[in-house]
Amino acid sequence: MNPVHPAHSRVLVPAGPDDLRVPVTRVALTNGETFDRYCTTGPGSDPEVGLPALRTPWLDARGDTAAYDGRPTALLDDGRAALRRGAASAAWRGTARRPRRASEGRAVTQMAYARRGLVTPEMRYAAAREGCDVELVRSELAAGRAIIPLNVNHPEAEPMVIGRRFLVKVNANIGNSAVTSSVAEEVEKLTWAVTWGADTVMDLSTGDDIHTTREWILRNSPVPIGTVPVYQALEKVDGEADRLSWEVYRDTVVEQCEQGVDYMTVHAGVLLRHVPLTAARVTGIVSRGGSIMAGWCLAHHEENFLYTHFDELCEIFAAYDVSFSLGDGLRPGSLADANDEAQLAELRTLAELTRRAWEHDVQVMVEGPGHVPLDLVEENVRLQQEWCDGAPFYTLGPLATDVAPGYDHITSAIGAATIAQHGTAMLCYVTPKEHLGLPDRDDVKTGVVTYKLAAHAADVAKGHPRARDWDDALSRARFEFRWDDQFALSLDPVTAQAFHDETLPAPAARTAHFCSMCGPKFCSMRISQDVRERFGAEEGMRRKAAEFVELGGTVYVESEAPRS
Amino acid sequence: MNPVHPAHSRVLVPAGPDDLRVPVTRVALTNGETFDRYCTTGPGSDPEVGLPALRTPWLDARGDTAAYDGRPTALLDDGRAALRRGAASAAWRGTARRPRRASEGRAVTQMAYARRGLVTPEMRYAAAREGCDVELVRSELAAGRAIIPLNVNHPEAEPMVIGRRFLVKVNANIGNSAVTSSVAEEVEKLTWAVTWGADTVMDLSTGDDIHTTREWILRNSPVPIGTVPVYQALEKVDGEADRLSWEVYRDTVVEQCEQGVDYMTVHAGVLLRHVPLTAARVTGIVSRGGSIMAGWCLAHHEENFLYTHFDELCEIFAAYDVSFSLGDGLRPGSLADANDEAQLAELRTLAELTRRAWEHDVQVMVEGPGHVPLDLVEENVRLQQEWCDGAPFYTLGPLATDVAPGYDHITSAIGAATIAQHGTAMLCYVTPKEHLGLPDRDDVKTGVVTYKLAAHAADVAKGHPRARDWDDALSRARFEFRWDDQFALSLDPVTAQAFHDETLPAPAARTAHFCSMCGPKFCSMRISQDVRERFGAEEGMRRKAAEFVELGGTVYVESEAPRS
């Protein structure tokens, strides 16, 4: 993988007493210093081969899982087109492993280990990346307030932790739809998303080659992968929601567990009795999975099979350490519908399901909205945290206004930064194409960068240790006119440098004490530096400042401060 | 001026008992309804001719101002290049009026009228645009909690009100710098900015033809124009801050008052004793005007002449009804410097100056930061409102993180929405080029649109009457697949439609019940509508919902709800 800036390199730094090492993006500055940033890129892979299986030695050492033959694959796993053609269009030819699952009677989730007081390499790895004590990770996992989403069949992934005590994480959605698709494009989007900092990626494919696309993605993903299994289940029944059944769904879940999906969105909180609550809404049901399950409930006039079979689902998830992302199928799709009874009734059900999953040692996060006016944002995270006993909250934005399609990465980043500041653990990105079309490569980058900056703003606001160091390093580079360092430290060095060079492309401008925004004479930072010099260096100014504060900050007294 | 969408038209709607009419952007919807939006575009002008003088009859009718010969113009008003050339490069050839000012002993500011209990056409115009009672405007003006920035020499402008009880306003900065410039480009940027919704525009030119550029801008501007007079004053002394003086500054202010500048940023709060407080900062002084005045204070070891001559300045402003925008010359330029003693010491001085200006009936707003972590944003507006007795707050963002140059329209929109929600009255936009270069046409649009959405999000959060109607209208269009209405109602119809048409360009797609984001089968809104239909229309659903609520919202009871 090519770094996004020549001053960047992926470095493995030792973490703890043994040979565990975790990745950072090291930024080499022109003043000889370095600055380390959280790194999500992974070591890079040949897409045809896949990534090395980082965690296999740890899994083997625990000895509580065993390989087995797995579910027989079927052509229908790749959708009806594959069935017609007799093959998926781009079969995976890289490493293939037999799936593994928990041995009889063994509890293999990170939550189970944490509750037993065990510290796993996964916990140590995640803690080292956060720069926190591993005991914080273990205790938060044990309490259900954090998760490490890692399927035993996705050994390529680098462990990371999601919880309100940790850095706010960002998810990027990729995946083909029936309108446009290609396996290679989706792998490319995955790599592109992690290059810009996506902490997890959800594969929301609904089109052809759905099984095979996921295989390519998993084998190349250094970050946890999430899915919404009902999308594939629906493909298996010709897109007719009425024909969905627990059996088809269960088969799909097992298929995905064996492939290595780390977390799955399950809309088990859309209950039959909740559906009528959406009748008077401005925008009804806007979750795809939610609308599918609502349709099923009404067609059969039966309770949601995901709810009635929830314990069985927990048993499956526990065997592979798949985490729940409890879907908010009734989330508001407009400001008008925010925090309404449909949304809150579902949230109460999700709280009940959280506790049931925990009885199985299954890790859980809870999904949240959507579209919420700023004055109602905090209530969303407060209620979720209270009702769900602190299970990590994972929100889609929320959008703070409905009026700006084409800019919904921004309308939602406003809501996202606010809700993260108040305790949301992971943010699902929104791209500029939201509500309008399928995001392309540029949209994926814009979405990830926008959400990384929102997440970072929340980390700073929460007082996360070390978070502001990054801002300070960049601001120092800015004040000292180290333009190359300013670019290298930027969330997106490529764009920062391109914008600067548009008007001042000459190499000399990269050390100039101004930019084209204000020009040389009006550069406040240059003048401010001149002011310092003429005032006789910082020391003299510091002395004056100290005098000022001593005197109660109100009176200025003449003194022997040097003047030029 | 061409509307941005074929369904948009500028309509003048009657406001009150006489023939006063105010502009709205009327959106014609495909279902026969219309939706009116706040309109900033003005009637449109031929740049060479300028706009009609809307307010001249009102000014004449009051009879408290008189025309006079005005200050003699000088070649140096257009900078040293004009001096060399012997002429400005593009002299204004449109309407030229003799300047007017208050007749001896008359108080002609909107604040003065409001305090005397007078309701002016300007107040009625602004109130009609807000959709509020004019008494609210008058009483807020009288209390200093709102301003109507309108120089008697800018009769082309359409009155608008800035204050926390009113819609949050957005300012766009334009203006050439020494590195790049052109008169025509700046007028074009002005028109472009108001097309997208800028409520005021600041001309921050520092390069050549500074007087003439401003003339073109004022004569073509339907919105209030702000400036920072010290920029031009500095040009008049060859860019040498030490040579600045009250006399040069005063001359520049009178020149700009006579042209019609509506509000001026004055860095009178940068006191000599404050400067040392910036010594230990990460980014020193980042306001251009602030750094110029700090340099002057230190070079002369004298108190800031803007502070010592403040009452004289008030007298000048009062004669033309120019409003103060009290500059925050010591605002933080990085998260590290936010809410520090330098910033707060200056704010205390600005509070003092606010009260002094009010003694002269001069309208005041107070400028604010800058760069502020989200957890400190609310404190900024709270302290400003307390200390400055509710004078309107006008902030630059603030940026919620320093790490994303190239995306600072977004990092700052996050802070801007938050600070506006808590009571900031006007937001100064930040473009993607902030910190990197001079914004071009695309950047101006991106900045304005981003800030309009932030301002609107705050209006909704503050519960401003009617604000959410816009969101609801768009969301209804979205849910009903009225794509053309969704585009027409969008803050930026052009971008919304372009994004949609990228993947689905066929005309049929504009009535399709899906888009390429999810494809037809997975469109939640389509499924949700199907669900409603199959459940036997909304009425049945509503009945179920009512039952549910009656039963305490917890138990589902079988009933005879129709099924398809």
XYZ file of N, CA, C and O in Angstrom, chain B residues 27-143:
468
model
N -40.806 28.394 -4.442
C -40.535 27.118 -5.102
C -41.865 26.509 -5.517
O -42.720 26.240 -4.672
N -42.040 26.332 -6.817
C -43.270 25.711 -7.326
C -43.093 24.196 -7.321
O -42.168 23.673 -7.949
N -43.975 23.505 -6.610
C -43.864 22.054 -6.501
C -44.762 21.358 -7.528
O -45.723 21.945 -8.012
N -44.423 20.118 -7.822
C -45.160 19.396 -8.857
C -46.559 19.008 -8.397
O -47.410 18.670 -9.212
N -46.797 19.053 -7.088
C -48.139 18.719 -6.603
C -49.035 19.960 -6.513
O -50.095 19.926 -5.899
N -48.577 21.053 -7.108
C -49.403 22.249 -7.140
C -49.180 23.189 -5.964
O -49.639 24.330 -5.982
N -48.482 22.717 -4.930
C -48.201 23.585 -3.789
C -46.992 24.475 -4.084
O -46.289 24.267 -5.078
N -46.804 25.474 -3.227
C -45.580 26.270 -3.321
C -44.929 26.309 -1.942
O -45.586 26.083 -0.919
N -43.634 26.574 -1.943
C -42.911 26.737 -0.681
C -42.035 27.969 -0.811
O -41.272 28.082 -1.772
N -42.168 28.898 0.152
C -41.387 30.136 0.104
C -40.145 30.037 0.983
O -40.243 29.645 2.146
N -39.018 30.414 0.398
C -37.765 30.418 1.152
C -37.236 31.843 1.286
O -37.505 32.688 0.451
N -36.494 32.090 2.341
C -35.829 33.382 2.564
C -34.948 33.661 1.349
O -34.235 32.784 0.863
N -34.996 34.894 0.853
C -34.317 35.225 -0.405
C -33.280 36.328 -0.191
O -33.610 37.415 0.314
N -32.044 36.074 -0.572
C -30.960 37.055 -0.408
C -30.433 37.571 -1.740
O -29.507 38.381 -1.767
N -31.002 37.089 -2.841
C -30.372 37.346 -4.141
C -30.513 38.791 -4.604
O -29.732 39.253 -5.428
N -31.516 39.494 -4.082
C -31.799 40.816 -4.634
C -32.437 40.683 -6.005
O -32.608 39.574 -6.525
N -32.813 41.834 -6.605
C -33.516 41.798 -7.891
C -32.594 41.492 -9.069
O -33.075 41.279 -10.182
N -31.299 41.460 -8.838
C -30.363 41.269 -9.949
C -29.992 42.604 -10.563
O -30.802 43.537 -10.594
N -28.767 42.712 -11.033
C -28.302 44.005 -11.568
C -27.369 43.799 -12.748
O -26.766 42.746 -12.899
N -27.301 44.812 -13.587
C -26.218 44.900 -14.561
C -25.026 45.476 -13.785
O -25.114 46.602 -13.273
N -23.927 44.727 -13.678
C -22.806 45.178 -12.844
C -22.321 46.585 -13.180
O -21.850 47.310 -12.304
N -22.456 46.981 -14.430
C -21.969 48.306 -14.843
C -22.911 49.422 -14.368
O -22.529 50.589 -14.366
N -24.146 49.052 -14.042
C -25.164 50.049 -13.690
C -25.455 50.069 -12.189
O -25.630 51.130 -11.591
N -25.497 48.897 -11.609
C -25.809 48.814 -10.186
C -27.290 48.580 -9.930
O -28.102 48.527 -10.870
N -27.635 48.450 -8.670
C -29.004 48.149 -8.254
C -29.811 49.426 -8.043
O -29.242 50.480 -7.770
N -31.145 49.347 -8.132
C -31.971 50.505 -7.767
C -31.828 50.815 -6.274
O -31.526 49.942 -5.471
N -32.072 52.087 -5.933
C -31.878 52.546 -4.552
C -33.177 52.393 -3.773
O -33.910 53.359 -3.535
N -33.456 51.180 -3.376
C -34.675 50.810 -2.653
C -35.021 51.761 -1.522
O -36.176 52.140 -1.321
N -34.042 52.164 -0.735
C -34.309 52.863 0.516
C -34.316 54.384 0.395
O -34.624 55.074 1.377
N -33.965 54.927 -0.777
C -33.868 56.385 -0.865
C -35.165 57.099 -0.468
O -35.114 58.079 0.299
N -36.337 56.615 -0.906
C -37.570 57.298 -0.482
C -37.742 57.298 1.044
O -38.215 58.272 1.619
N -37.354 56.220 1.699
C -37.495 56.163 3.151
C -36.548 57.168 3.818
O -36.923 57.843 4.776
N -35.341 57.211 3.294
C -34.342 58.137 3.858
C -34.809 59.584 3.658
O -34.728 60.413 4.572
N -35.292 59.838 2.443
C -35.773 61.196 2.153
C -36.943 61.568 3.054
O -37.017 62.676 3.588
N -37.857 60.622 3.224
C -39.056 60.903 4.015
C -38.710 61.242 5.463
O -39.381 62.064 6.098
N -37.665 60.598 5.978
C -37.284 60.891 7.365
C -36.696 62.303 7.483
O -36.808 62.940 8.523
N -36.024 62.737 6.433
C -35.531 64.114 6.403
C -34.510 64.467 7.470
O -34.332 65.641 7.803
N -33.823 63.442 8.002
C -32.847 63.748 9.050
C -31.403 63.574 8.580
O -30.468 63.648 9.371
N -31.266 63.293 7.283
C -29.918 63.244 6.707
C -29.857 64.252 5.564
O -30.887 64.637 5.007
N -28.644 64.658 5.225
C -28.486 65.605 4.121
C -27.265 65.238 3.292
O -26.274 64.719 3.824
N -27.370 65.495 1.986
C -26.233 65.238 1.102
C -25.190 66.334 1.300
O -25.511 67.464 1.671
N -23.944 65.969 1.042
C -22.855 66.951 1.149
C -21.781 66.552 0.153
O -21.865 65.479 -0.461
N -20.771 67.377 0.005
C -19.794 67.125 -1.054
C -18.899 65.929 -0.812
O -18.401 65.314 -1.740
N -18.697 65.620 0.425
C -17.884 64.442 0.705
C -16.403 64.751 0.674
O -15.960 65.796 0.216
N -15.705 63.806 1.153
C -14.245 63.884 1.212
C -13.696 63.846 -0.212
O -14.164 63.070 -1.049
N -12.697 64.663 -0.540
C -12.121 64.583 -1.881
C -11.449 63.217 -2.075
O -10.747 62.747 -1.183
N -11.694 62.595 -3.206
C -11.038 61.307 -3.426
C -9.601 61.534 -3.850
O -9.242 62.585 -4.373
N -8.787 60.535 -3.619
C -7.359 60.628 -3.953
C -6.945 59.349 -4.657
O -7.552 58.291 -4.444
N -5.944 59.467 -5.491
C -5.467 58.276 -6.193
C -5.027 57.192 -5.219
O -5.213 55.994 -5.454
N -4.456 57.617 -4.091
C -3.951 56.647 -3.119
C -5.063 55.774 -2.526
O -4.802 54.697 -1.989
N -6.327 56.274 -2.638
C -7.446 55.455 -2.165
C -7.457 54.092 -2.865
O -8.004 53.117 -2.347
N -6.892 54.069 -4.071
C -6.857 52.808 -4.813
C -5.501 52.114 -4.719
O -5.215 51.189 -5.476
N -4.672 52.583 -3.830
C -3.408 51.898 -3.591
C -2.279 52.445 -4.443
O -2.464 53.309 -5.308
N -1.114 51.903 -4.178
C 0.084 52.447 -4.799
C 0.164 52.179 -6.303
O 0.727 52.944 -7.058
N -0.446 51.078 -6.738
C -0.410 50.774 -8.176
C -1.181 51.850 -8.946
O -0.741 52.315 -10.003
N -2.342 52.268 -8.394
C -3.127 53.330 -9.040
C -2.333 54.625 -9.073
O -2.357 55.376 -10.060
N -1.618 54.855 -7.989
C -0.784 56.050 -7.902
C 0.254 56.042 -9.032
O 0.481 57.038 -9.717
N 0.851 54.881 -9.241
C 1.853 54.737 -10.299
C 1.220 54.928 -11.675
O 1.731 55.624 -12.527
N 0.066 54.242 -11.847
C -0.603 54.290 -13.154
C -1.293 55.620 -13.395
O -1.629 55.949 -14.521
N -1.610 56.360 -12.347
C -2.359 57.602 -12.478
C -3.862 57.392 -12.555
O -4.616 58.329 -12.794
N -4.345 56.150 -12.354
C -5.787 55.882 -12.383
C -6.063 54.501 -11.812
O -5.181 53.635 -11.809
N -7.290 54.334 -11.319
C -7.729 52.985 -10.976
C -7.954 52.237 -12.279
O -8.169 52.851 -13.335
N -7.924 50.909 -12.214
C -7.958 50.164 -13.471
C -9.357 50.049 -14.065
O -9.507 49.793 -15.241
N -10.389 50.213 -13.268
C -11.751 50.027 -13.804
C -12.706 50.943 -13.074
O -13.503 50.503 -12.236
N -12.629 52.240 -13.375
C -13.420 53.229 -12.638
C -14.907 52.918 -12.721
O -15.399 52.411 -13.733
N -15.627 53.201 -11.630
C -17.077 52.993 -11.574
C -17.750 54.042 -12.456
O -17.501 55.230 -12.332
N -18.598 53.596 -13.383
C -19.269 54.510 -14.303
C -20.781 54.483 -14.141
O -21.505 55.109 -14.893
N -21.262 53.724 -13.177
C -22.707 53.663 -12.939
C -23.172 54.859 -12.114
O -22.482 55.881 -12.019
N -24.358 54.726 -11.549
C -24.917 55.804 -10.725
C -23.924 56.287 -9.680
O -23.328 55.478 -8.976
N -23.745 57.603 -9.597
C -22.939 58.168 -8.516
C -23.814 59.143 -7.752
O -24.484 59.992 -8.351
N -23.860 58.991 -6.430
C -24.667 59.898 -5.601
C -23.738 60.679 -4.681
O -22.701 60.168 -4.278
N -24.148 61.886 -4.354
C -23.405 62.595 -3.315
C -23.663 61.866 -2.000
O -24.791 61.390 -1.759
N -22.658 61.743 -1.163
C -22.881 61.050 0.117
C -23.831 61.843 1.010
O -23.939 63.062 0.881
N -24.510 61.124 1.880
C -25.335 61.810 2.877
C -24.888 61.399 4.269
O -24.252 60.365 4.473
N -25.231 62.235 5.231
C -24.946 61.913 6.626
C -25.988 62.619 7.491
O -26.776 63.421 6.985
N -25.979 62.297 8.775
C -26.968 62.867 9.684
C -26.877 64.383 9.676
O -25.786 64.954 9.684
N -28.022 65.036 9.650
C -28.030 66.482 9.822
C -27.630 66.790 11.264
O -27.783 65.943 12.162
N -27.125 67.970 11.441
C -26.647 68.403 12.765
C -27.690 68.081 13.854
O -28.866 68.440 13.724
N -27.222 67.368 14.848
C -28.087 67.125 16.003
C -29.111 66.017 15.832
O -29.899 65.763 16.734
N -29.115 65.325 14.670
C -30.085 64.247 14.451
C -29.439 62.886 14.693
O -28.300 62.657 14.289
N -30.166 62.010 15.327
C -29.691 60.639 15.573
C -30.381 59.718 14.571
O -31.591 59.555 14.630
N -29.608 59.170 13.644
C -30.220 58.495 12.484
C -29.969 56.986 12.440
O -30.219 56.349 11.432
N -29.478 56.420 13.528
C -29.260 54.978 13.483
C -30.564 54.243 13.783
O -31.464 54.782 14.437
N -30.646 53.021 13.297
C -31.845 52.220 13.581
C -31.997 52.031 15.082
O -33.109 51.941 15.600
N -30.884 51.972 15.799
C -30.955 51.842 17.248
C -31.587 53.096 17.868
O -32.407 52.997 18.792
N -31.199 54.239 17.340
C -31.752 55.490 17.865
C -33.262 55.535 17.653
O -34.027 55.880 18.558
N -33.702 55.178 16.445
C -35.137 55.161 16.165
C -35.840 54.183 17.105
O -36.876 54.485 17.692
N -35.277 52.994 17.226
C -35.906 51.958 18.055
C -36.022 52.426 19.496
O -37.044 52.214 20.158
N -34.955 53.057 19.981
C -34.986 53.526 21.372
C -36.045 54.613 21.567
O -36.590 54.758 22.656
N -36.288 55.377 20.510
C -37.328 56.410 20.605
C -38.721 55.832 20.357
O -39.701 56.571 20.308
N -38.786 54.522 20.112
C -40.091 53.891 19.910
C -40.588 53.978 18.481
O -41.732 53.629 18.194
N -39.715 54.441 17.570
C -40.138 54.565 16.176
C -39.981 53.240 15.441
O -38.984 52.543 15.606
N -40.963 52.925 14.617
C -40.873 51.746 13.751
C -40.562 52.236 12.344
O -41.335 53.004 11.758
N -39.420 51.825 11.807
C -39.007 52.281 10.477
C -39.405 51.258 9.421
O -39.657 50.086 9.737
N -39.460 51.701 8.146
C -39.684 50.725 7.073
C -38.611 49.621 7.100
O -38.902 48.464 6.801
N -37.381 50.006 7.492
C -36.317 48.999 7.570
C -36.689 47.897 8.563
O -36.475 46.707 8.309
N -37.239 48.309 9.705
C -37.639 47.304 10.712
C -38.778 46.445 10.191
O -38.805 45.231 10.397
N -39.743 47.088 9.512
C -40.876 46.315 9.010
C -40.443 45.343 7.924
O -40.924 44.210 7.846
N -39.503 45.798 7.099
C -38.984 44.950 6.020
C -38.285 43.717 6.608
O -38.555 42.574 6.220
N -37.411 43.987 7.578
C -36.661 42.886 8.196
C -37.611 41.928 8.917
O -37.465 40.698 8.822
N -38.594 42.482 9.622
C -39.545 41.642 10.361
C -40.359 40.767 9.407
O -40.581 39.578 9.670
N -40.761 41.356 8.276
C -41.546 40.585 7.308
C -40.727 39.425 6.745
O -41.246 38.326 6.547
N -39.455 39.669 6.514
C -38.610 38.579 6.011
C -38.457 37.471 7.045
O -38.325 36.302 6.701
N -38.446 37.859 8.329
C -38.305 36.872 9.397
C -39.623 36.164 9.677
O -39.635 35.102 10.297
N -40.723 36.813 9.274
C -42.030 36.275 9.636
C -42.359 36.534 11.090
O -43.067 35.763 11.726
N -41.841 37.620 11.648
C -42.116 37.924 13.055
C -42.777 39.287 13.172
O -42.844 40.054 12.208
N -43.236 39.587 14.362
C -43.840 40.880 14.627
C -42.760 41.964 14.615
O -41.653 41.747 15.110
N -43.099 43.128 14.070
C -42.089 44.191 13.971
C -41.687 44.695 15.354
O -40.554 45.159 15.556
N -42.576 44.548 16.322
C -42.240 45.001 17.669
C -41.078 44.177 18.251
O -40.266 44.696 19.022
N -40.993 42.939 17.857
C -39.851 42.130 18.308
C -38.557 42.720 17.762
O -37.561 42.856 18.475
N -38.588 43.087 16.492
C -37.393 43.681 15.890
C -37.065 45.000 16.592
O -35.924 45.241 16.996
N -38.066 45.837 16.755
C -37.809 47.141 17.371
C -37.255 46.990 18.775
O -36.271 47.627 19.147
N -37.866 46.144 19.571
C -37.443 46.056 20.970
C -36.054 45.424 21.084
O -35.261 45.820 21.937
N -35.749 44.470 20.222
C -34.416 43.878 20.266
C -33.352 44.885 19.814
O -32.251 44.935 20.369
N -33.692 45.696 18.816
C -32.772 46.759 18.382
C -32.531 47.751 19.521
O -31.396 48.162 19.793
N -33.609 48.136 20.175
C -33.513 49.136 21.244
C -32.642 48.622 22.384
O -31.882 49.374 22.996
N -32.739 47.311 22.638
C -31.968 46.727 23.737
C -30.524 46.428 23.331
O -29.715 46.010 24.164
